[in-house]
């Protein structure tokens, strides 16, 4: 944990708009603003419930509710016997869009790198053929890429590609460039679909992602089209503790 001193509470409510709201909600909003602005830093210890009660003159139940909800939302993390701290920010990806993971990592000010685990030319199994909308034994490529953010693994990318539509796929350097970059340059996506679910990783996935077998992972199964044909199908696996999906709905 960080050695940074617990923050001062004297100006906690200074930046809040003067609108009626429950005290616990006001406290949550104030803490959230301090975290999002960077004034309260990652891994910094936050004041204890007793300190907040004393400084602000609010009930302990109010403080407990605010800190408990902020912990459940992932902004704070509690360590038994040590206290409550500002949580590490999780990587996140857009639920309704398809982005380049290297660009997402860079946008967070972090360093992306990848390891190419498998890249092969083969024939489609019956299941793979159904997934890509092709005949069994049709030529495909299979690849597995492990993506890192600041040397911490955040995604296993397993992919099959229709070799007829992208014939040079197996000749690419997927350590230097991501499969997404190459595929979108050759067969721009016109349509896509996602299937998202939580699963437990197998032994190989645990080793690759550096997680325990008991840690849930977020699995995204994605197919993308270019025109009327399915170009690729991918299975993306992320450690649940390091990743979240974000979606925005318009009116």
XYZ file of C-alpha atoms in Angstrom:
251
model
C 0.000 0.000 0.000
C 0.985 3.621 -0.585
C 2.785 5.665 2.066
C 0.869 8.789 0.969
C -0.860 10.373 3.944
C -4.621 10.198 4.279
C -6.230 13.210 2.573
C -7.496 16.287 4.347
C -11.271 16.363 4.775
C -11.711 20.085 5.372
C -12.524 20.872 1.728
C -14.298 17.629 0.854
C -17.626 19.227 -0.106
C -16.229 22.412 -1.680
C -16.663 21.351 -5.318
C -20.177 19.949 -5.012
C -23.186 21.781 -6.496
C -25.602 23.132 -3.923
C -28.487 20.757 -4.621
C -30.626 18.730 -2.197
C -29.468 15.114 -1.825
C -29.019 12.548 0.965
C -25.855 13.006 3.020
C -24.481 9.566 2.066
C -24.967 10.391 -1.646
C -23.279 13.763 -1.169
C -20.360 12.035 0.550
C -20.083 9.471 -2.262
C -20.106 12.196 -4.918
C -17.468 14.234 -3.086
C -15.107 11.268 -2.732
C -15.676 10.234 -6.351
C -14.726 13.749 -7.517
C -11.537 13.700 -5.451
C -10.572 10.372 -7.025
C -11.465 11.300 -10.617
C -9.566 14.598 -10.354
C -6.459 12.788 -9.116
C -6.412 14.692 -5.830
C -6.904 11.351 -4.088
C -4.371 9.041 -5.707
C -4.444 5.325 -6.508
C -3.498 3.191 -3.464
C -3.785 6.214 -1.151
C -5.364 5.450 2.201
C -8.694 7.213 2.675
C -9.800 8.543 6.066
C -11.363 6.017 8.416
C -15.062 6.046 9.207
C -14.269 7.518 12.614
C -12.179 10.305 11.071
C -14.939 11.219 8.613
C -17.571 11.212 11.368
C -15.419 13.491 13.512
C -14.447 15.885 10.687
C -17.868 16.248 9.065
C -20.230 15.703 11.971
C -22.266 13.030 10.183
C -23.452 9.682 11.496
C -21.278 6.593 11.314
C -24.084 4.752 9.489
C -24.019 7.425 6.752
C -20.256 7.165 6.331
C -20.354 3.365 6.343
C -22.980 3.309 3.599
C -21.040 5.735 1.393
C -17.751 3.851 1.731
C -19.451 0.467 1.328
C -21.168 1.524 -1.909
C -17.989 3.097 -3.301
C -16.184 -0.173 -2.563
C -18.889 -2.185 -4.318
C -18.590 0.153 -7.328
C -14.831 -0.430 -7.499
C -13.607 3.051 -6.572
C -12.333 1.966 -3.170
C -10.848 -1.266 -1.880
C -10.819 -2.430 1.739
C -7.936 -4.452 3.174
C -8.638 -6.244 6.435
C -6.556 -4.778 9.247
C -5.048 -2.065 7.026
C -7.909 0.233 6.084
C -9.612 1.536 2.951
C -7.678 2.703 -0.097
C -8.296 4.270 -3.508
C -8.586 1.313 -5.898
C -6.519 0.714 -9.000
C -8.434 1.806 -12.073
C -9.639 -1.156 -14.124
C -9.041 -1.364 -17.801
C -12.304 -0.979 -19.646
C -13.588 -1.462 -23.150
C -16.657 -0.206 -24.962
C -19.460 -2.764 -24.955
C -21.104 -1.615 -28.181
C -17.967 -0.773 -30.142
C -14.870 -2.605 -31.361
C -11.591 -0.888 -30.536
C -7.895 -1.636 -30.849
C -6.703 -2.823 -27.439
C -3.291 -1.207 -27.989
C -4.962 2.177 -28.450
C -7.180 1.662 -25.382
C -4.129 0.939 -23.237
C -2.242 3.933 -24.652
C -5.245 6.178 -23.987
C -4.949 5.278 -20.297
C -1.324 6.433 -20.367
C -0.016 2.884 -20.075
C 2.240 0.661 -22.177
C 0.842 -2.129 -24.335
C 2.768 -5.139 -25.509
C 1.740 -8.559 -26.762
C 3.044 -12.098 -27.084
C 2.095 -14.259 -30.063
C 1.363 -17.739 -28.731
C -0.116 -19.442 -31.808
C -0.409 -18.490 -35.487
C -1.275 -21.336 -37.862
C -2.971 -22.158 -41.135
C -5.416 -25.055 -40.922
C -8.803 -26.420 -41.986
C -12.046 -25.439 -40.280
C -13.653 -27.945 -37.944
C -17.407 -28.347 -38.097
C -17.878 -25.927 -35.183
C -15.481 -23.363 -36.671
C -17.159 -23.663 -40.073
C -20.570 -22.968 -38.527
C -19.158 -19.986 -36.653
C -17.658 -18.429 -39.800
C -20.477 -19.470 -42.136
C -18.194 -21.589 -44.336
C -17.851 -25.257 -45.263
C -16.026 -27.762 -43.080
C -12.347 -28.058 -44.105
C -12.403 -24.566 -45.614
C -9.036 -22.836 -45.089
C -8.776 -20.740 -41.933
C -6.137 -19.183 -39.717
C -5.995 -19.590 -35.958
C -4.149 -17.204 -33.672
C -3.738 -16.700 -29.944
C -2.279 -13.423 -28.692
C -1.660 -12.478 -25.066
C -2.018 -8.741 -24.424
C -0.324 -6.884 -21.555
C -0.857 -3.511 -19.907
C 2.263 -2.323 -18.089
C 3.528 -5.947 -18.139
C 0.341 -7.259 -16.493
C -1.686 -9.623 -18.718
C -5.182 -8.269 -19.385
C -6.465 -10.278 -22.359
C -6.139 -13.622 -24.103
C -7.256 -13.128 -27.712
C -8.155 -16.374 -29.485
C -9.161 -15.853 -33.097
C -10.159 -17.737 -36.239
C -10.087 -15.981 -39.617
C -11.555 -16.851 -43.021
C -8.404 -17.424 -45.084
C -10.156 -16.653 -48.365
C -11.036 -13.141 -47.225
C -7.704 -12.418 -45.492
C -5.131 -14.634 -47.249
C -2.001 -12.972 -45.791
C -3.076 -13.156 -42.143
C -0.452 -15.731 -41.163
C 2.370 -13.586 -42.559
C 1.770 -10.655 -40.210
C 3.815 -9.559 -37.199
C 1.253 -9.579 -34.399
C 3.808 -8.537 -31.812
C 4.327 -5.234 -33.616
C 0.682 -4.761 -34.652
C -2.565 -6.181 -33.270
C -4.815 -8.488 -35.327
C -7.485 -5.776 -35.078
C -5.273 -3.259 -36.882
C -4.526 -5.615 -39.743
C -8.044 -6.996 -40.149
C -9.691 -3.585 -40.238
C -7.220 -2.429 -42.882
C -7.914 -5.448 -45.130
C -11.612 -6.107 -44.492
C -13.231 -3.114 -42.753
C -15.981 -4.158 -40.353
C -19.546 -3.424 -41.396
C -21.341 -5.475 -38.728
C -20.531 -7.219 -35.470
C -22.020 -9.141 -32.566
C -20.979 -9.780 -28.951
C -21.773 -12.486 -26.438
C -20.561 -11.608 -22.936
C -20.451 -13.930 -19.932
C -18.501 -14.603 -16.750
C -16.550 -17.866 -16.589
C -13.834 -19.507 -14.510
C -10.507 -19.889 -16.357
C -8.905 -23.273 -17.002
C -5.369 -24.111 -15.841
C -3.659 -22.806 -18.989
C -5.658 -19.567 -18.910
C -4.815 -19.071 -15.223
C -1.123 -19.371 -16.034
C -1.340 -16.975 -18.975
C -3.377 -14.346 -17.142
C -1.572 -14.823 -13.816
C -4.791 -15.386 -11.893
C -6.092 -18.005 -9.495
C -8.547 -20.659 -10.646
C -11.184 -19.108 -8.378
C -11.055 -15.683 -10.047
C -13.951 -15.092 -12.473
C -12.988 -13.875 -15.917
C -14.979 -11.863 -18.412
C -15.365 -13.671 -21.725
C -16.408 -11.882 -24.908
C -17.232 -13.920 -27.985
C -17.271 -11.665 -31.026
C -17.951 -12.137 -34.731
C -17.397 -9.409 -37.303
C -18.588 -9.072 -40.887
C -17.256 -7.187 -43.887
C -20.119 -6.832 -46.304
C -22.121 -10.059 -46.303
C -19.323 -12.347 -45.125
C -18.009 -13.191 -41.664
C -14.316 -12.314 -41.593
C -13.340 -13.413 -38.117
C -14.560 -14.800 -34.803
C -12.703 -14.048 -31.603
C -12.845 -15.163 -27.996
C -11.470 -12.499 -25.648
C -10.789 -13.451 -22.033
C -10.039 -10.849 -19.348
C -9.371 -11.170 -15.590
C -12.481 -9.849 -13.850
C -10.409 -7.894 -11.327
C -8.606 -5.951 -14.069
C -11.291 -5.276 -16.628
C -14.749 -3.820 -17.058
C -17.087 -3.136 -19.967
C -18.653 0.245 -20.549
C -21.728 1.031 -22.596
C -23.607 4.266 -23.238
C -27.220 4.330 -24.332
C -28.603 7.262 -26.268
C -32.222 8.393 -26.191
